[in-house]
């Protein structure tokens, strides 16, 4: 996690005068400040929020498994899971579209269930396992859904794609793939402004084993 | 989002105690409504009591029906075998709302409590009696396409946006709540309220009270049911109008019926007069049309939602036809 303190990725940082979109989002969203805390302290500290309130500026301990790696840290209670993943863990594959539950770009799995990370306060996920798009591939082997999205051109600009793929992998597990109509209905929480929907449906149909129509 | 104090009790009694002294604190469940409102500055809270660790997730049969814990998620309820078998209307209504991701987060208690989607309520620069009592209603002369046609007044024409609530009012649910003064039960029809002189109050829950469960009594409405939701796109949008219909049919006669509408009032709108009319009558389109006409008595539209005066009765007719099987 030591190298993950950096918020921007190589090649994404700013010039002096021009602001990148990412910088703009960083400024307009609230910047999380998180300190690493030894696990033992976190454990004993976690108990006390049971009966009393954390003080307003107090960070609250949080243990979280992200893509198979356990982390113990402390966060401001108002930090969303999305901001934590992007700003602290530098897992910028998870996108911020609307920040209001309206687009699905921020979809991740928590304990295997797909959710909108923009409306989930990080602290409410304590003790849980988070999987992001970065955690889907097995080394250099892409997840079958990632392969299928590439094969079927399930994207254009790509902004919605990690959310689509996280949603699609959950969908297959949920079993809501009996018909094209059912796939569309249960993928409706992921908006694609480029309109790649038909190819997304084809990719999902291929992975669930049916014939792409 | 402003900063706030955070707490995560493991017991119901501690949760209630933590909010008892504070008039401005909030319970946090799935967060899909509250976190959004906090980001928008519509809700500014100094304390959040995270109730997600309370033991309120059960979905169980009881001697008189079923009980659903306040923290059972919308997905868990919609997918529950008990619910699908006994109250398929509830599954249909829940699955018509929001998105799979949101339903995985949204809870039963939170859905009951969700605020209106009136755009002026969300716009903190606009007058809104629901957000700032006494400031006026911007929707009255504004773009009121999504707004109420029943039970509204000049103080507020917002609607309750929930789909789940429409099914629960049709199914005669009961809300169990717990507070410093003890526990009480609220009939679903009395839980949400009309704006009256206090549009800032969506429901009759007292400050600091916690919803613990929703009970649904056993009923014969497990077969001929339909939830019709009409919206601007096929999915992932709030209702312009929705209609829930549940029929108990024997030999083509309506033995019992429950009807409710969503997207038309400050509360989920039960159509009791239409139910009375239909009871004992044969299943046919003509009776459904008359029932819909009865249901529309007292409706009043505003500048941009006049279409609802036609859409709402047609939705009721279509829901009845689908539920009874005379249309598909
Ligand atoms: C983009 C979007 C689209 C949506 N579309 C639909 C739709 O089509 N149909 C629909 O019905 N809904 C829709 N929703 C709303 C969604 O269903 C609600 O936000 C959700 O049900 C709220 O539940 P929650 O657990 O997340 O509540 P929270 O956000 O955690 O809480 C909401 C309120 O309830 C209070 N509360 C929560 N639990 C309790 C309790 N046990 N006792 C007392 N108070 C409590 C909180 O204090 C808060 O004031 C949509 C939401 C979004 C963001
Ligand atoms: S960023 Fe979360 S739904 Fe749009
Ligand atoms: S690929 Fe561009 S938004 Fe979906």
Short mmCIF file of N, CA, C and O in Angstrom, two decimals, chain A residues 46 49-57 76-78 80 99-103 107 113-116 118-121 123-124 126 167 185-186 188-190, chain B residues 1-10 14 18 28 30-32 35-36 39-40 47-50 95 99-105 117 122 233 235-236:
data_model
loop_
_atom_site.label_atom_id
_atom_site.label_comp_id
_atom_site.label_asym_id
_atom_site.label_seq_id
_atom_site.Cartn_x
_atom_site.Cartn_y
_atom_site.Cartn_z
N UNK A 46 -11.98 0.10 17.53
CA UNK A 46 -13.22 -0.12 16.81
C UNK A 46 -14.41 -0.33 17.74
O UNK A 46 -15.53 0.04 17.45
N UNK A 49 -16.98 2.78 19.17
CA UNK A 49 -18.02 3.55 18.47
C UNK A 49 -19.40 2.97 18.69
O UNK A 49 -20.39 3.43 18.20
N UNK A 50 -19.41 1.89 19.47
CA UNK A 50 -20.65 1.25 19.85
C UNK A 50 -21.57 2.13 20.67
O UNK A 50 -22.76 2.22 20.40
N UNK A 51 -21.04 2.73 21.68
CA UNK A 51 -21.88 3.44 22.65
C UNK A 51 -21.68 4.94 22.60
O UNK A 51 -22.40 5.69 23.22
N UNK A 52 -20.66 5.39 21.89
CA UNK A 52 -20.46 6.84 21.87
C UNK A 52 -20.13 7.31 20.45
O UNK A 52 -19.90 6.50 19.55
N UNK A 53 -20.15 8.61 20.26
CA UNK A 53 -19.84 9.16 18.95
C UNK A 53 -18.35 9.46 18.83
O UNK A 53 -17.70 9.87 19.79
N UNK A 54 -17.83 9.25 17.63
CA UNK A 54 -16.49 9.73 17.33
C UNK A 54 -16.58 11.26 17.27
O UNK A 54 -17.58 11.80 16.82
N UNK A 55 -15.56 11.95 17.74
CA UNK A 55 -15.60 13.40 17.67
C UNK A 55 -15.58 13.86 16.23
O UNK A 55 -15.16 13.13 15.34
N UNK A 56 -16.01 15.11 16.05
CA UNK A 56 -16.29 15.53 14.69
C UNK A 56 -15.07 15.46 13.77
O UNK A 56 -15.18 15.12 12.60
N UNK A 57 -13.88 15.76 14.29
CA UNK A 57 -12.70 15.73 13.42
C UNK A 57 -11.95 14.41 13.53
O UNK A 57 -10.89 14.24 12.96
N UNK A 76 -11.96 9.70 7.61
CA UNK A 76 -13.03 10.60 8.04
C UNK A 76 -14.34 9.92 7.69
O UNK A 76 -14.48 9.40 6.58
N UNK A 77 -15.31 9.95 8.59
CA UNK A 77 -16.57 9.25 8.33
C UNK A 77 -17.27 9.69 7.05
O UNK A 77 -18.01 8.92 6.46
N UNK A 78 -17.03 10.91 6.59
CA UNK A 78 -17.76 11.36 5.40
C UNK A 78 -17.14 10.88 4.08
O UNK A 78 -17.66 11.15 3.01
N UNK A 80 -16.50 8.73 1.01
CA UNK A 80 -17.22 7.64 0.34
C UNK A 80 -16.24 6.55 -0.05
O UNK A 80 -15.04 6.79 -0.20
N UNK A 99 -21.71 10.79 -9.17
CA UNK A 99 -21.51 10.85 -7.72
C UNK A 99 -22.83 10.82 -6.95
O UNK A 99 -22.88 11.19 -5.79
N UNK A 100 -23.92 10.40 -7.63
CA UNK A 100 -25.25 10.45 -6.99
C UNK A 100 -26.09 9.19 -7.24
O UNK A 100 -27.31 9.26 -7.18
N UNK A 101 -25.44 8.10 -7.59
CA UNK A 101 -26.21 6.87 -7.77
C UNK A 101 -26.98 6.79 -9.08
O UNK A 101 -27.80 5.90 -9.25
N UNK A 102 -26.72 7.72 -10.00
CA UNK A 102 -27.56 7.79 -11.19
C UNK A 102 -26.93 7.20 -12.45
O UNK A 102 -27.56 7.21 -13.50
N UNK A 103 -25.66 6.72 -12.38
CA UNK A 103 -25.03 6.30 -13.63
C UNK A 103 -24.38 4.92 -13.57
O UNK A 103 -24.23 4.25 -14.59
N UNK A 107 -19.57 1.35 -9.95
CA UNK A 107 -19.97 0.02 -9.45
C UNK A 107 -18.77 -0.82 -9.03
O UNK A 107 -17.82 -1.00 -9.79
N UNK A 113 -21.27 -8.55 -3.78
CA UNK A 113 -22.53 -7.94 -4.23
C UNK A 113 -22.24 -6.59 -4.88
O UNK A 113 -21.45 -5.80 -4.37
N UNK A 114 -22.86 -6.33 -6.03
CA UNK A 114 -22.56 -5.05 -6.72
C UNK A 114 -23.29 -3.88 -6.05
O UNK A 114 -24.48 -3.97 -5.74
N UNK A 115 -22.57 -2.80 -5.85
CA UNK A 115 -23.15 -1.59 -5.24
C UNK A 115 -22.59 -0.35 -5.95
O UNK A 115 -21.62 -0.43 -6.70
N UNK A 116 -23.21 0.80 -5.68
CA UNK A 116 -22.68 2.08 -6.16
C UNK A 116 -21.76 2.65 -5.07
O UNK A 116 -22.24 3.08 -4.02
N UNK A 118 -20.29 5.35 -4.85
CA UNK A 118 -20.39 6.79 -4.60
C UNK A 118 -21.37 7.12 -3.48
O UNK A 118 -21.31 8.19 -2.90
N UNK A 119 -22.30 6.22 -3.19
CA UNK A 119 -23.29 6.49 -2.14
C UNK A 119 -23.04 5.67 -0.88
O UNK A 119 -23.85 5.64 0.03
N UNK A 120 -21.89 4.99 -0.86
CA UNK A 120 -21.57 4.16 0.29
C UNK A 120 -20.45 4.82 1.09
O UNK A 120 -19.35 5.02 0.56
N UNK A 121 -20.71 5.18 2.33
CA UNK A 121 -19.63 5.74 3.14
C UNK A 121 -18.64 4.61 3.42
O UNK A 121 -19.03 3.51 3.80
N UNK A 123 -16.67 3.94 5.71
CA UNK A 123 -16.66 3.42 7.07
C UNK A 123 -17.73 2.34 7.29
O UNK A 123 -17.57 1.45 8.12
N UNK A 124 -18.80 2.40 6.52
CA UNK A 124 -19.87 1.39 6.69
C UNK A 124 -19.46 0.04 6.09
O UNK A 124 -20.19 -0.93 6.22
N UNK A 126 -16.60 -1.51 6.84
CA UNK A 126 -15.54 -2.06 7.68
C UNK A 126 -15.67 -3.58 7.79
O UNK A 126 -16.75 -4.11 8.01
N UNK A 167 -20.76 -4.71 -13.10
CA UNK A 167 -22.18 -5.03 -13.03
C UNK A 167 -22.47 -6.34 -13.76
O UNK A 167 -23.23 -7.18 -13.28
N UNK A 185 -32.80 -5.22 -18.48
CA UNK A 185 -33.42 -4.68 -17.26
C UNK A 185 -32.42 -4.67 -16.11
O UNK A 185 -32.26 -3.68 -15.40
N UNK A 186 -31.69 -5.78 -15.94
CA UNK A 186 -30.79 -5.87 -14.80
C UNK A 186 -29.42 -5.24 -15.06
O UNK A 186 -28.56 -5.26 -14.21
N UNK A 188 -29.69 -2.06 -16.24
CA UNK A 188 -30.15 -0.68 -16.43
C UNK A 188 -29.53 0.31 -15.44
O UNK A 188 -29.63 1.52 -15.63
N UNK A 189 -28.87 -0.20 -14.42
CA UNK A 189 -28.19 0.69 -13.49
C UNK A 189 -26.85 1.19 -14.00
O UNK A 189 -26.12 1.88 -13.27
N UNK A 190 -26.51 0.86 -15.22
CA UNK A 190 -25.25 1.33 -15.82
C UNK A 190 -25.55 2.06 -17.12
O UNK A 190 -25.91 1.46 -18.13
N UNK B 1 -19.71 17.68 1.44
CA UNK B 1 -20.48 17.18 2.58
C UNK B 1 -19.87 17.72 3.88
O UNK B 1 -18.67 17.70 4.04
N UNK B 2 -20.73 18.17 4.78
CA UNK B 2 -20.20 18.68 6.05
C UNK B 2 -19.68 17.52 6.90
O UNK B 2 -20.01 16.36 6.67
N UNK B 3 -18.89 17.87 7.90
CA UNK B 3 -18.40 16.82 8.80
C UNK B 3 -19.45 16.51 9.85
O UNK B 3 -20.31 17.35 10.15
N UNK B 4 -19.38 15.33 10.39
CA UNK B 4 -20.37 14.93 11.38
C UNK B 4 -19.75 13.91 12.32
O UNK B 4 -18.70 13.33 12.04
N UNK B 5 -20.42 13.69 13.43
CA UNK B 5 -19.98 12.66 14.35
C UNK B 5 -20.59 11.33 13.94
O UNK B 5 -21.72 11.29 13.47
N UNK B 6 -19.81 10.28 14.11
CA UNK B 6 -20.22 8.97 13.63
C UNK B 6 -20.27 7.96 14.76
O UNK B 6 -19.40 7.96 15.63
N UNK B 7 -21.28 7.11 14.72
CA UNK B 7 -21.37 6.06 15.71
C UNK B 7 -21.97 4.81 15.08
O UNK B 7 -22.75 4.91 14.13
N UNK B 8 -21.61 3.64 15.63
CA UNK B 8 -22.04 2.39 15.00
C UNK B 8 -22.48 1.39 16.08
O UNK B 8 -21.75 0.47 16.43
N UNK B 9 -23.68 1.61 16.62
CA UNK B 9 -24.14 0.74 17.71
C UNK B 9 -24.45 -0.66 17.21
O UNK B 9 -24.78 -0.86 16.05
N UNK B 10 -24.37 -1.63 18.15
CA UNK B 10 -24.70 -3.02 17.82
C UNK B 10 -26.07 -3.40 18.34
O UNK B 10 -26.59 -4.45 18.01
N UNK B 14 -29.12 1.04 22.15
CA UNK B 14 -28.05 2.06 22.09
C UNK B 14 -28.30 3.00 20.92
O UNK B 14 -28.04 4.20 21.02
N UNK B 18 -28.56 6.96 21.41
CA UNK B 18 -27.58 7.86 20.79
C UNK B 18 -28.24 9.05 20.09
O UNK B 18 -27.67 10.13 20.02
N UNK B 28 -28.34 6.10 9.70
CA UNK B 28 -27.85 5.80 8.36
C UNK B 28 -28.05 4.32 8.08
O UNK B 28 -27.56 3.47 8.81
N UNK B 30 -28.80 2.15 4.20
CA UNK B 30 -28.06 1.94 2.95
C UNK B 30 -27.34 3.19 2.46
O UNK B 30 -26.38 3.11 1.69
N UNK B 31 -27.83 4.35 2.86
CA UNK B 31 -27.20 5.62 2.48
C UNK B 31 -27.58 6.13 1.11
O UNK B 31 -27.18 7.22 0.72
N UNK B 32 -28.38 5.38 0.36
CA UNK B 32 -28.62 5.77 -1.03
C UNK B 32 -29.44 7.05 -1.16
O UNK B 32 -29.38 7.73 -2.17
N UNK B 35 -27.01 9.91 1.93
CA UNK B 35 -25.67 10.37 1.51
C UNK B 35 -25.82 11.35 0.33
O UNK B 35 -25.14 12.38 0.26
N UNK B 36 -26.74 11.04 -0.57
CA UNK B 36 -27.02 11.93 -1.69
C UNK B 36 -27.48 13.31 -1.16
O UNK B 36 -26.95 14.35 -1.57
N UNK B 39 -24.66 15.23 0.35
CA UNK B 39 -23.76 15.81 -0.67
C UNK B 39 -24.36 17.07 -1.25
O UNK B 39 -23.64 18.02 -1.57
N UNK B 40 -25.69 17.06 -1.45
CA UNK B 40 -26.36 18.20 -2.07
C UNK B 40 -26.57 19.36 -1.07
O UNK B 40 -27.04 20.41 -1.46
N UNK B 47 -24.79 14.45 13.41
CA UNK B 47 -24.51 13.11 13.92
C UNK B 47 -25.12 12.05 13.01
O UNK B 47 -26.27 12.17 12.59
N UNK B 48 -24.35 11.02 12.74
CA UNK B 48 -24.90 9.87 12.01
C UNK B 48 -24.78 8.63 12.89
O UNK B 48 -23.70 8.32 13.39
N UNK B 49 -25.89 7.97 13.05
CA UNK B 49 -25.88 6.69 13.76
C UNK B 49 -26.04 5.59 12.71
O UNK B 49 -27.11 5.42 12.13
N UNK B 50 -24.93 4.90 12.45
CA UNK B 50 -24.91 3.83 11.45
C UNK B 50 -25.62 2.61 12.04
O UNK B 50 -25.12 1.98 12.97
N UNK B 95 -38.70 -4.42 -7.61
CA UNK B 95 -37.85 -4.57 -8.79
C UNK B 95 -38.12 -3.52 -9.87
O UNK B 95 -37.32 -3.35 -10.78
N UNK B 99 -32.08 0.70 -9.34
CA UNK B 99 -31.26 -0.19 -10.16
C UNK B 99 -30.82 -1.36 -9.28
O UNK B 99 -30.93 -1.28 -8.06
N UNK B 100 -30.32 -2.44 -9.89
CA UNK B 100 -29.87 -3.57 -9.06
C UNK B 100 -28.85 -3.15 -8.00
O UNK B 100 -28.94 -3.60 -6.85
N UNK B 101 -27.90 -2.30 -8.38
CA UNK B 101 -26.89 -1.87 -7.40
C UNK B 101 -27.54 -1.14 -6.24
O UNK B 101 -27.20 -1.35 -5.08
N UNK B 102 -28.46 -0.22 -6.55
CA UNK B 102 -29.11 0.56 -5.50
C UNK B 102 -29.98 -0.33 -4.63
O UNK B 102 -30.02 -0.19 -3.41
N UNK B 103 -30.67 -1.29 -5.26
CA UNK B 103 -31.53 -2.18 -4.47
C UNK B 103 -30.71 -3.08 -3.55
O UNK B 103 -31.19 -3.52 -2.52
N UNK B 104 -29.45 -3.35 -3.94
CA UNK B 104 -28.56 -4.11 -3.06
C UNK B 104 -28.18 -3.32 -1.81
O UNK B 104 -27.79 -3.88 -0.80
N UNK B 105 -28.25 -2.00 -1.89
CA UNK B 105 -27.87 -1.15 -0.76
C UNK B 105 -29.10 -0.69 0.02
O UNK B 105 -29.08 -0.63 1.24
N UNK B 117 -38.49 13.39 -4.69
CA UNK B 117 -37.51 13.73 -5.72
C UNK B 117 -37.85 15.06 -6.38
O UNK B 117 -37.28 15.39 -7.44
N UNK B 122 -34.45 19.46 -3.91
CA UNK B 122 -33.01 19.19 -4.03
C UNK B 122 -32.18 20.46 -4.29
O UNK B 122 -30.99 20.48 -4.05
N UNK B 233 -38.24 6.55 -19.13
CA UNK B 233 -37.51 5.51 -19.85
C UNK B 233 -37.91 4.18 -19.24
O UNK B 233 -38.50 4.14 -18.16
N UNK B 235 -36.50 1.81 -17.67
CA UNK B 235 -36.00 1.36 -16.38
C UNK B 235 -35.18 2.47 -15.73
O UNK B 235 -34.78 3.42 -16.41
N UNK B 236 -34.92 2.32 -14.41
CA UNK B 236 -33.99 3.23 -13.71
C UNK B 236 -34.48 4.68 -13.78
O UNK B 236 -33.72 5.59 -14.11
#
